[in-house]
Amino acid sequence: MSSPTLHGIIGYTITPFSADGQHIDLNALGRSIDRLIASGVHAIAPLGSTGEGAYLSDAEWDEVSAYSLAKIARRVPTIVSVSDLTTAKAVRRARYAEANGADVVMVLPASYWKLSEAEILAHYAAIGDSIGLPIMLYNNPATSGTDMSVDLILRIVKQVANVSMVKESTGDIQRMHQLHRRSDVPFYNGCNPLALEAFAAGAKGWCTAAPNLIPQMNLDLYAAVLANDLGKARELFYAQLPLLEFILKGGLPATIKAGLRLSGLEVGEPRLPVFPLGEAGVEQLKTLLR
């Protein structure tokens, strides 16, 4: 097992649907992937929250996963989100992603019932035992209902050999400082409004849907961080912060799909129960993008 060098701006893809919402629009998906790669992102992550992976059937998930990996064609590293409600289903997705060329899989401990720490550890261990790929542990209690403490995260990293990186999305910058102080495990920011602070805390990269709409601003921020130009980084961050906050609060599938439509790429609406962005929201998004 070899870990790719993951750093910088990691762009999340959407899953485009047909007008009736019943089918995946692979042509639009391919165009969105090509746009992300052409923009200069350092890696691509299909089927996360932005990609509505939780709302796809198994057949649809397989279709999007295989198509995305074939389309990316190793032009940049790939991180496929394989999270599912049961361990068996997450294992199946992880194996499928590995077989189709993923570089890394990302795992959120999604569950209906509140999981104990032992259950969370066993979940990661089972997935780790089933594949030879690196695993990005994803901590996002807003979507999973499970908040993993730094102690638990480091236990999992220690006991599951291929859990070798962490995506931290709690919105608590102290989590990142603790990870940096207590371990050398690479960690990545998943909270848009914390991008600048996260890089200052030692984050290796920023996992975000924003490059679908403002890739150059995201990339320029990362370049300023690498150059240790704090003044420029601060200026760039605050210039994009209103949009970063808007897409997060408005729901990533709805806001990103609306923004792509405004840019000329039709990708359909989010899948129910998620509503598309309302008229007032679209007008606000237009203003922010200008």
mmCIF file with all atom_site columns, C-alpha atoms in Angstrom, residues 16 31 43 55 60 68-69 98 117 146 177 210 233 249 289:
data_model
loop_
_atom_site.group_PDB
_atom_site.id
_atom_site.type_symbol
_atom_site.label_atom_id
_atom_site.label_alt_id
_atom_site.label_comp_id
_atom_site.label_asym_id
_atom_site.label_entity_id
_atom_site.label_seq_id
_atom_site.pdbx_PDB_ins_code
_atom_site.Cartn_x
_atom_site.Cartn_y
_atom_site.Cartn_z
_atom_site.occupancy
_atom_site.B_iso_or_equiv
_atom_site.pdbx_formal_charge
_atom_site.auth_seq_id
_atom_site.auth_comp_id
_atom_site.auth_asym_id
_atom_site.auth_atom_id
_atom_site.pdbx_PDB_model_num
ATOM 1  C CA . PRO A 1 16  ? -25.662 15.568 -12.033 1.00 0.00 ? 16  PRO A CA 1
ATOM 2  C CA . ARG A 1 31  ? -17.680 18.108 -18.101 1.00 0.00 ? 31  ARG A CA 1
ATOM 3  C CA . ALA A 1 43  ? -6.975  16.183 -6.208  1.00 0.00 ? 43  ALA A CA 1
ATOM 4  C CA . TYR A 1 55  ? -28.963 9.535  -1.905  1.00 0.00 ? 55  TYR A CA 1
ATOM 5  C CA . GLU A 1 60  ? -26.019 4.557  -9.241  1.00 0.00 ? 60  GLU A CA 1
ATOM 6  C CA . SER A 1 68  ? -15.523 9.405  -12.337 1.00 0.00 ? 68  SER A CA 1
ATOM 7  C CA . LEU A 1 69  ? -12.371 7.342  -11.869 1.00 0.00 ? 69  LEU A CA 1
ATOM 8  C CA . GLU A 1 98  ? -10.199 0.170  -5.182  1.00 0.00 ? 98  GLU A CA 1
ATOM 9  C CA . GLU A 1 117 ? -16.077 4.029  20.321  1.00 0.00 ? 117 GLU A CA 1
ATOM 10 C CA . THR A 1 146 ? -20.947 11.024 15.385  1.00 0.00 ? 146 THR A CA 1
ATOM 11 C CA . HIS A 1 177 ? -4.105  22.050 16.759  1.00 0.00 ? 177 HIS A CA 1
ATOM 12 C CA . ALA A 1 210 ? -15.784 25.755 -3.789  1.00 0.00 ? 210 ALA A CA 1
ATOM 13 C CA . ALA A 1 233 ? -3.512  34.951 2.271   1.00 0.00 ? 233 ALA A CA 1
ATOM 14 C CA . LYS A 1 249 ? -25.311 27.372 4.941   1.00 0.00 ? 249 LYS A CA 1
ATOM 15 C CA . LEU A 1 289 ? -20.073 35.338 -7.670  1.00 0.00 ? 289 LEU A CA 1
#
